[in-house]
């Protein structure tokens, strides 16, 4: 009777191929779902018909259809504002959640604003691999924790300060938790993030690396400086790191504050200092586990260049 209530919000668009499996995995959770709110962004396939079927079958499923296409970022933000539960989880339309996902996250979140977990990724479960994100604000300055792995308090999720309209919605939601009541990490996979040709992440990857291209080796070290300066000129770079500089100015995380100051500076000396900081803190900044030895030092030092090579993080 006294257990916290959980709202799940889902933003949909032309998802008829996979959406039944995702909804089934949510309504079948071991933890009772207070409400599943689904907001469609003007699908032209059979998505809305499928959603209406579930709305008629389950009293806690509520479906809304936008009058005009908002785009995925605004669709997620506005559907999140509809939630009334104590906690809010974000759901993609084409994943599959493991039965204990919400139960495990509710147990783990405690007094924190956000709980996130590992997840599996692949075209099928047989070939899926575990994806894990480092729980460090200096890492999340460069990569968001994906939205489908987040469980958040309603107060935090509906706080307009945590939504960046100019970047992917999960960037602000993951990094700003470090400057509120904190974030906790569950080291177990709790959902399958399905890779398929129609997903946004797959399309971005194909744009960067076509089927005939090889994974970059020496290129980031050679072209990274040029790309770093190119990314640094983007408006989103300036807005994002300017905001992080402001968030970290009260002494909560002096490392993030120092790195933001350096990343906002055009000085060659500032870039050199940033490289040394990334090398020193490579175990939390660099995503690869191979941070030991000479190559670990090299990768850490050149991380700003590696990050900016074929980068889409600062795109709208």
mmCIF file of C-alpha atoms in Angstrom:
data_model
loop_
_atom_site.group_PDB
_atom_site.id
_atom_site.type_symbol
_atom_site.label_atom_id
_atom_site.label_comp_id
_atom_site.label_asym_id
_atom_site.label_seq_id
_atom_site.Cartn_x
_atom_site.Cartn_y
_atom_site.Cartn_z
ATOM 1 C CA UNK A 1 0.000 0.000 0.000
ATOM 2 C CA UNK A 2 2.856 2.380 0.752
ATOM 3 C CA UNK A 3 5.124 1.472 -2.134
ATOM 4 C CA UNK A 4 6.080 4.305 -4.535
ATOM 5 C CA UNK A 5 4.083 4.633 -7.729
ATOM 6 C CA UNK A 6 5.817 4.410 -11.101
ATOM 7 C CA UNK A 7 4.767 6.086 -14.339
ATOM 8 C CA UNK A 8 6.220 4.912 -17.648
ATOM 9 C CA UNK A 9 6.179 7.388 -20.530
ATOM 10 C CA UNK A 10 6.727 6.430 -24.142
ATOM 11 C CA UNK A 11 7.168 8.606 -27.227
ATOM 12 C CA UNK A 12 6.159 6.835 -30.442
ATOM 13 C CA UNK A 13 6.444 7.428 -34.161
ATOM 14 C CA UNK A 14 5.865 4.779 -36.850
ATOM 15 C CA UNK A 15 6.716 1.950 -34.477
ATOM 16 C CA UNK A 16 4.176 -0.709 -35.466
ATOM 17 C CA UNK A 17 6.836 -3.334 -36.205
ATOM 18 C CA UNK A 18 8.137 -3.668 -32.641
ATOM 19 C CA UNK A 19 5.812 -1.793 -30.314
ATOM 20 C CA UNK A 20 3.649 -4.713 -29.183
ATOM 21 C CA UNK A 21 6.655 -6.513 -27.708
ATOM 22 C CA UNK A 22 7.759 -3.390 -25.872
ATOM 23 C CA UNK A 23 4.351 -2.660 -24.385
ATOM 24 C CA UNK A 24 3.929 -6.304 -23.375
ATOM 25 C CA UNK A 25 7.264 -6.161 -21.537
ATOM 26 C CA UNK A 26 6.124 -3.053 -19.645
ATOM 27 C CA UNK A 27 2.664 -4.255 -18.606
ATOM 28 C CA UNK A 28 4.292 -7.545 -17.564
ATOM 29 C CA UNK A 29 6.680 -5.924 -15.075
ATOM 30 C CA UNK A 30 7.024 -7.578 -11.661
ATOM 31 C CA UNK A 31 6.551 -4.135 -10.074
ATOM 32 C CA UNK A 32 3.032 -2.714 -10.515
ATOM 33 C CA UNK A 33 2.870 0.081 -13.084
ATOM 34 C CA UNK A 34 0.787 3.058 -11.963
ATOM 35 C CA UNK A 35 0.332 4.335 -15.524
ATOM 36 C CA UNK A 36 1.785 3.862 -18.988
ATOM 37 C CA UNK A 37 1.409 7.108 -20.908
ATOM 38 C CA UNK A 38 2.077 6.907 -24.637
ATOM 39 C CA UNK A 39 2.232 9.969 -26.854
ATOM 40 C CA UNK A 40 2.346 9.478 -30.599
ATOM 41 C CA UNK A 41 3.986 12.070 -32.813
ATOM 42 C CA UNK A 42 1.834 11.696 -35.923
ATOM 43 C CA UNK A 43 2.548 8.145 -37.066
ATOM 44 C CA UNK A 44 1.526 7.273 -40.604
ATOM 45 C CA UNK A 45 1.536 3.497 -40.085
ATOM 46 C CA UNK A 46 -0.620 1.360 -37.783
ATOM 47 C CA UNK A 47 1.031 2.480 -34.520
ATOM 48 C CA UNK A 48 -1.939 4.468 -33.173
ATOM 49 C CA UNK A 49 -4.370 1.609 -33.840
ATOM 50 C CA UNK A 50 -2.155 -0.737 -31.849
ATOM 51 C CA UNK A 51 -1.895 1.784 -29.008
ATOM 52 C CA UNK A 52 -5.673 2.157 -28.869
ATOM 53 C CA UNK A 53 -6.025 -1.621 -28.551
ATOM 54 C CA UNK A 54 -3.823 -1.593 -25.438
ATOM 55 C CA UNK A 55 -5.643 1.452 -24.044
ATOM 56 C CA UNK A 56 -8.936 -0.433 -24.259
ATOM 57 C CA UNK A 57 -7.438 -3.562 -22.702
ATOM 58 C CA UNK A 58 -5.533 -1.982 -19.793
ATOM 59 C CA UNK A 59 -7.086 0.816 -17.668
ATOM 60 C CA UNK A 60 -3.663 2.225 -16.757
ATOM 61 C CA UNK A 61 -2.604 2.738 -20.390
ATOM 62 C CA UNK A 62 -3.309 6.249 -21.675
ATOM 63 C CA UNK A 63 -2.742 7.263 -25.300
ATOM 64 C CA UNK A 64 -2.346 10.771 -26.702
ATOM 65 C CA UNK A 65 -1.772 11.810 -30.309
ATOM 66 C CA UNK A 66 -0.046 15.103 -31.106
ATOM 67 C CA UNK A 67 -1.869 17.474 -33.418
ATOM 68 C CA UNK A 68 1.437 18.160 -35.187
ATOM 69 C CA UNK A 69 4.831 16.484 -35.255
ATOM 70 C CA UNK A 70 6.978 17.752 -32.364
ATOM 71 C CA UNK A 71 10.144 15.715 -32.923
ATOM 72 C CA UNK A 72 11.410 13.098 -30.481
ATOM 73 C CA UNK A 73 12.971 15.528 -27.977
ATOM 74 C CA UNK A 74 9.851 17.631 -27.459
ATOM 75 C CA UNK A 75 7.620 14.578 -27.638
ATOM 76 C CA UNK A 76 9.507 12.975 -24.739
ATOM 77 C CA UNK A 77 9.501 16.210 -22.729
ATOM 78 C CA UNK A 78 5.784 16.846 -23.060
ATOM 79 C CA UNK A 79 4.713 13.272 -22.412
ATOM 80 C CA UNK A 80 6.881 13.269 -19.271
ATOM 81 C CA UNK A 81 4.927 16.287 -17.981
ATOM 82 C CA UNK A 82 1.746 14.169 -18.080
ATOM 83 C CA UNK A 83 3.053 11.641 -15.527
ATOM 84 C CA UNK A 84 1.721 11.587 -11.954
ATOM 85 C CA UNK A 85 3.732 8.757 -10.360
ATOM 86 C CA UNK A 86 6.436 9.122 -7.716
ATOM 87 C CA UNK A 87 8.992 7.846 -10.230
ATOM 88 C CA UNK A 88 9.117 8.151 -14.003
ATOM 89 C CA UNK A 89 10.763 5.803 -16.489
ATOM 90 C CA UNK A 90 11.351 6.597 -20.156
ATOM 91 C CA UNK A 91 10.579 3.900 -22.721
ATOM 92 C CA UNK A 92 11.638 3.683 -26.350
ATOM 93 C CA UNK A 93 9.096 2.117 -28.699
ATOM 94 C CA UNK A 94 11.284 -0.731 -29.942
ATOM 95 C CA UNK A 95 13.082 -2.123 -26.873
ATOM 96 C CA UNK A 96 12.165 -5.026 -24.610
ATOM 97 C CA UNK A 97 12.328 -4.624 -20.837
ATOM 98 C CA UNK A 98 13.296 -7.498 -18.585
ATOM 99 C CA UNK A 99 10.566 -8.423 -16.134
ATOM 100 C CA UNK A 100 12.364 -7.070 -13.050
ATOM 101 C CA UNK A 101 13.596 -3.768 -14.532
ATOM 102 C CA UNK A 102 11.409 -1.391 -12.557
ATOM 103 C CA UNK A 103 11.473 -3.498 -9.399
ATOM 104 C CA UNK A 104 15.281 -3.455 -9.314
ATOM 105 C CA UNK A 105 15.491 0.258 -10.020
ATOM 106 C CA UNK A 106 12.935 1.240 -7.383
ATOM 107 C CA UNK A 107 14.900 -0.762 -4.816
ATOM 108 C CA UNK A 108 18.171 0.894 -5.793
ATOM 109 C CA UNK A 109 17.279 4.549 -6.274
ATOM 110 C CA UNK A 110 17.049 5.455 -2.593
ATOM 111 C CA UNK A 111 17.196 9.242 -2.070
ATOM 112 C CA UNK A 112 18.839 9.850 -5.445
ATOM 113 C CA UNK A 113 17.207 11.654 -8.340
ATOM 114 C CA UNK A 114 18.184 9.048 -10.935
ATOM 115 C CA UNK A 115 18.911 5.329 -11.137
ATOM 116 C CA UNK A 116 20.282 3.778 -14.311
ATOM 117 C CA UNK A 117 21.351 0.287 -15.257
ATOM 118 C CA UNK A 118 23.341 -1.613 -17.804
ATOM 119 C CA UNK A 119 21.479 -2.806 -20.876
ATOM 120 C CA UNK A 120 22.006 -5.287 -23.672
ATOM 121 C CA UNK A 121 22.279 -4.160 -27.294
ATOM 122 C CA UNK A 122 22.089 -6.148 -30.516
ATOM 123 C CA UNK A 123 19.838 -7.256 -33.351
ATOM 124 C CA UNK A 124 18.828 -10.303 -31.323
ATOM 125 C CA UNK A 125 19.431 -11.491 -27.773
ATOM 126 C CA UNK A 126 21.703 -14.296 -28.946
ATOM 127 C CA UNK A 127 24.260 -11.809 -30.295
ATOM 128 C CA UNK A 128 23.581 -8.943 -27.870
ATOM 129 C CA UNK A 129 26.347 -7.484 -25.738
ATOM 130 C CA UNK A 130 26.195 -5.617 -22.432
ATOM 131 C CA UNK A 131 26.486 -1.837 -22.576
ATOM 132 C CA UNK A 132 27.638 -0.007 -19.470
ATOM 133 C CA UNK A 133 28.160 3.697 -18.808
ATOM 134 C CA UNK A 134 30.578 5.105 -16.286
ATOM 135 C CA UNK A 135 28.840 6.877 -13.420
ATOM 136 C CA UNK A 136 31.026 9.984 -13.413
ATOM 137 C CA UNK A 137 30.036 13.549 -14.369
ATOM 138 C CA UNK A 138 33.351 14.076 -16.156
ATOM 139 C CA UNK A 139 32.423 11.177 -18.444
ATOM 140 C CA UNK A 140 28.864 12.321 -18.997
ATOM 141 C CA UNK A 141 30.183 15.664 -20.196
ATOM 142 C CA UNK A 142 30.899 13.747 -23.412
ATOM 143 C CA UNK A 143 28.242 11.009 -23.576
ATOM 144 C CA UNK A 144 24.713 10.788 -22.222
ATOM 145 C CA UNK A 145 23.346 7.817 -20.350
ATOM 146 C CA UNK A 146 20.624 6.563 -22.673
ATOM 147 C CA UNK A 147 17.112 7.532 -21.671
ATOM 148 C CA UNK A 148 15.621 4.028 -21.710
ATOM 149 C CA UNK A 149 17.887 2.996 -18.815
ATOM 150 C CA UNK A 150 16.799 5.871 -16.533
ATOM 151 C CA UNK A 151 14.362 5.832 -13.625
ATOM 152 C CA UNK A 152 13.872 9.320 -12.163
ATOM 153 C CA UNK A 153 11.937 11.021 -9.409
ATOM 154 C CA UNK A 154 8.985 12.965 -10.787
ATOM 155 C CA UNK A 155 10.320 16.183 -9.290
ATOM 156 C CA UNK A 156 13.585 15.780 -11.178
ATOM 157 C CA UNK A 157 12.102 14.475 -14.442
ATOM 158 C CA UNK A 158 9.588 17.313 -14.688
ATOM 159 C CA UNK A 159 12.058 20.063 -13.788
ATOM 160 C CA UNK A 160 12.432 22.150 -16.956
ATOM 161 C CA UNK A 161 16.075 22.918 -16.054
ATOM 162 C CA UNK A 162 17.014 19.320 -16.829
ATOM 163 C CA UNK A 163 15.737 19.320 -20.412
ATOM 164 C CA UNK A 164 17.993 20.718 -23.121
ATOM 165 C CA UNK A 165 15.825 21.546 -26.097
ATOM 166 C CA UNK A 166 18.892 22.044 -28.290
ATOM 167 C CA UNK A 167 20.437 18.598 -27.696
ATOM 168 C CA UNK A 168 19.230 15.014 -27.230
ATOM 169 C CA UNK A 169 16.792 14.819 -24.315
ATOM 170 C CA UNK A 170 18.769 12.283 -22.274
ATOM 171 C CA UNK A 171 21.952 14.406 -22.159
ATOM 172 C CA UNK A 172 20.621 16.868 -19.607
ATOM 173 C CA UNK A 173 18.603 14.252 -17.732
ATOM 174 C CA UNK A 174 21.699 12.159 -17.054
ATOM 175 C CA UNK A 175 24.386 14.764 -16.357
ATOM 176 C CA UNK A 176 22.448 17.288 -14.250
ATOM 177 C CA UNK A 177 21.556 14.629 -11.680
ATOM 178 C CA UNK A 178 25.128 14.936 -10.415
ATOM 179 C CA UNK A 179 24.354 18.511 -9.372
ATOM 180 C CA UNK A 180 21.025 17.722 -7.700
ATOM 181 C CA UNK A 181 20.502 14.706 -5.409
ATOM 182 C CA UNK A 182 22.801 12.357 -7.306
ATOM 183 C CA UNK A 183 22.659 9.294 -9.508
ATOM 184 C CA UNK A 184 23.049 5.599 -8.689
ATOM 185 C CA UNK A 185 24.279 2.848 -11.018
ATOM 186 C CA UNK A 186 22.959 -0.721 -11.207
ATOM 187 C CA UNK A 187 25.587 -3.093 -12.568
ATOM 188 C CA UNK A 188 23.172 -5.482 -14.222
ATOM 189 C CA UNK A 189 21.434 -5.360 -17.614
ATOM 190 C CA UNK A 190 17.703 -4.732 -17.282
ATOM 191 C CA UNK A 191 16.525 -4.280 -20.857
ATOM 192 C CA UNK A 192 17.331 -5.150 -24.440
ATOM 193 C CA UNK A 193 17.980 -2.147 -26.666
ATOM 194 C CA UNK A 194 17.154 -3.602 -30.022
ATOM 195 C CA UNK A 195 19.468 -2.650 -32.911
ATOM 196 C CA UNK A 196 17.696 -2.467 -36.261
ATOM 197 C CA UNK A 197 17.975 -0.506 -39.479
ATOM 198 C CA UNK A 198 15.100 1.847 -38.638
ATOM 199 C CA UNK A 199 16.432 3.008 -35.252
ATOM 200 C CA UNK A 200 17.903 6.475 -34.841
ATOM 201 C CA UNK A 201 21.161 5.189 -33.331
ATOM 202 C CA UNK A 202 21.694 2.766 -36.219
ATOM 203 C CA UNK A 203 21.110 5.493 -38.799
ATOM 204 C CA UNK A 204 23.632 7.762 -37.081
ATOM 205 C CA UNK A 205 26.196 4.967 -37.036
ATOM 206 C CA UNK A 206 25.674 4.231 -40.730
ATOM 207 C CA UNK A 207 26.112 7.915 -41.541
ATOM 208 C CA UNK A 208 29.478 7.901 -39.795
ATOM 209 C CA UNK A 209 30.742 4.464 -40.811
ATOM 210 C CA UNK A 210 29.304 2.845 -43.920
ATOM 211 C CA UNK A 211 29.511 -0.885 -44.440
ATOM 212 C CA UNK A 212 32.790 -0.627 -46.332
ATOM 213 C CA UNK A 213 34.590 1.557 -43.817
ATOM 214 C CA UNK A 214 36.868 0.340 -41.065
ATOM 215 C CA UNK A 215 36.903 1.421 -37.468
ATOM 216 C CA UNK A 216 39.187 4.489 -37.169
ATOM 217 C CA UNK A 217 42.683 3.795 -35.872
ATOM 218 C CA UNK A 218 45.173 6.618 -36.448
ATOM 219 C CA UNK A 219 42.662 9.063 -37.955
ATOM 220 C CA UNK A 220 41.367 10.576 -34.675
ATOM 221 C CA UNK A 221 44.926 11.427 -33.636
ATOM 222 C CA UNK A 222 45.677 13.125 -36.965
ATOM 223 C CA UNK A 223 42.379 14.856 -37.710
ATOM 224 C CA UNK A 224 41.099 15.181 -34.162
ATOM 225 C CA UNK A 225 42.564 18.619 -33.495
ATOM 226 C CA UNK A 226 40.851 20.075 -36.553
ATOM 227 C CA UNK A 227 37.553 18.462 -35.575
ATOM 228 C CA UNK A 228 37.910 19.633 -31.964
ATOM 229 C CA UNK A 229 38.174 23.251 -33.120
ATOM 230 C CA UNK A 230 35.269 22.718 -35.502
ATOM 231 C CA UNK A 231 33.037 21.308 -32.765
ATOM 232 C CA UNK A 232 34.122 24.045 -30.385
ATOM 233 C CA UNK A 233 32.621 26.651 -32.705
ATOM 234 C CA UNK A 234 29.171 25.075 -32.567
ATOM 235 C CA UNK A 235 26.509 26.947 -30.651
ATOM 236 C CA UNK A 236 25.475 23.818 -28.766
ATOM 237 C CA UNK A 237 29.053 23.328 -27.510
ATOM 238 C CA UNK A 238 29.096 26.828 -26.081
ATOM 239 C CA UNK A 239 25.618 26.559 -24.576
ATOM 240 C CA UNK A 240 26.124 23.103 -23.068
ATOM 241 C CA UNK A 241 29.517 23.656 -21.450
ATOM 242 C CA UNK A 242 28.492 27.152 -20.422
ATOM 243 C CA UNK A 243 25.521 25.621 -18.608
ATOM 244 C CA UNK A 244 27.698 22.931 -16.998
ATOM 245 C CA UNK A 245 30.131 25.620 -15.903
ATOM 246 C CA UNK A 246 27.261 27.386 -14.175
ATOM 247 C CA UNK A 247 25.956 24.172 -12.583
ATOM 248 C CA UNK A 248 29.383 23.292 -11.175
ATOM 249 C CA UNK A 249 30.282 26.778 -9.978
ATOM 250 C CA UNK A 250 29.099 26.135 -6.409
ATOM 251 C CA UNK A 251 31.956 23.711 -5.728
ATOM 252 C CA UNK A 252 29.968 20.478 -6.128
ATOM 253 C CA UNK A 253 32.367 19.205 -8.783
ATOM 254 C CA UNK A 254 35.519 21.303 -9.260
ATOM 255 C CA UNK A 255 36.905 18.890 -11.874
ATOM 256 C CA UNK A 256 33.922 19.421 -14.178
ATOM 257 C CA UNK A 257 34.145 23.161 -13.578
ATOM 258 C CA UNK A 258 37.812 23.260 -14.550
ATOM 259 C CA UNK A 259 37.283 21.107 -17.646
ATOM 260 C CA UNK A 260 34.388 23.286 -18.818
ATOM 261 C CA UNK A 261 36.488 26.434 -18.490
ATOM 262 C CA UNK A 262 39.195 24.853 -20.606
ATOM 263 C CA UNK A 263 36.750 23.576 -23.211
ATOM 264 C CA UNK A 264 35.226 27.026 -23.605
ATOM 265 C CA UNK A 265 38.642 28.614 -24.128
ATOM 266 C CA UNK A 266 40.219 28.927 -27.588
ATOM 267 C CA UNK A 267 43.709 29.092 -26.098
ATOM 268 C CA UNK A 268 46.190 26.376 -27.216
ATOM 269 C CA UNK A 269 47.432 26.250 -23.614
ATOM 270 C CA UNK A 270 43.905 25.562 -22.368
ATOM 271 C CA UNK A 271 43.593 22.637 -24.781
ATOM 272 C CA UNK A 272 46.947 21.276 -23.633
ATOM 273 C CA UNK A 273 45.845 21.469 -20.005
ATOM 274 C CA UNK A 274 42.578 19.732 -20.902
ATOM 275 C CA UNK A 275 44.511 16.894 -22.544
ATOM 276 C CA UNK A 276 46.635 16.414 -19.425
ATOM 277 C CA UNK A 277 43.529 16.390 -17.216
ATOM 278 C CA UNK A 278 41.884 13.773 -19.439
ATOM 279 C CA UNK A 279 45.047 11.677 -19.256
ATOM 280 C CA UNK A 280 45.182 11.956 -15.458
ATOM 281 C CA UNK A 281 41.505 11.039 -15.057
ATOM 282 C CA UNK A 282 41.339 8.621 -17.978
ATOM 283 C CA UNK A 283 39.851 5.824 -15.867
ATOM 284 C CA UNK A 284 36.611 7.807 -15.535
ATOM 285 C CA UNK A 285 36.751 10.086 -18.606
ATOM 286 C CA UNK A 286 37.715 7.595 -21.309
ATOM 287 C CA UNK A 287 34.967 5.066 -22.190
ATOM 288 C CA UNK A 288 37.345 2.182 -22.970
ATOM 289 C CA UNK A 289 38.469 -0.051 -20.108
ATOM 290 C CA UNK A 290 41.957 -0.232 -21.639
ATOM 291 C CA UNK A 291 43.397 2.775 -19.846
ATOM 292 C CA UNK A 292 46.555 1.184 -18.440
ATOM 293 C CA UNK A 293 50.055 1.190 -19.912
ATOM 294 C CA UNK A 294 51.543 3.560 -22.446
ATOM 295 C CA UNK A 295 48.631 3.297 -24.866
ATOM 296 C CA UNK A 296 46.246 4.088 -22.024
ATOM 297 C CA UNK A 297 48.180 7.287 -21.366
ATOM 298 C CA UNK A 298 48.136 8.158 -25.063
ATOM 299 C CA UNK A 299 44.406 7.513 -25.424
ATOM 300 C CA UNK A 300 43.695 9.553 -22.322
ATOM 301 C CA UNK A 301 45.794 12.491 -23.487
ATOM 302 C CA UNK A 302 44.205 12.573 -26.921
ATOM 303 C CA UNK A 303 40.680 11.893 -25.684
ATOM 304 C CA UNK A 304 39.359 15.389 -26.632
ATOM 305 C CA UNK A 305 40.442 14.650 -30.223
ATOM 306 C CA UNK A 306 39.101 11.091 -30.172
ATOM 307 C CA UNK A 307 35.782 12.351 -28.849
ATOM 308 C CA UNK A 308 35.426 14.998 -31.556
ATOM 309 C CA UNK A 309 36.312 12.708 -34.443
ATOM 310 C CA UNK A 310 33.038 11.886 -36.262
ATOM 311 C CA UNK A 311 31.127 13.504 -33.392
ATOM 312 C CA UNK A 312 27.336 14.057 -33.366
ATOM 313 C CA UNK A 313 27.023 14.884 -29.638
ATOM 314 C CA UNK A 314 26.562 18.626 -30.220
ATOM 315 C CA UNK A 315 24.102 18.358 -33.091
ATOM 316 C CA UNK A 316 20.542 19.590 -32.631
#
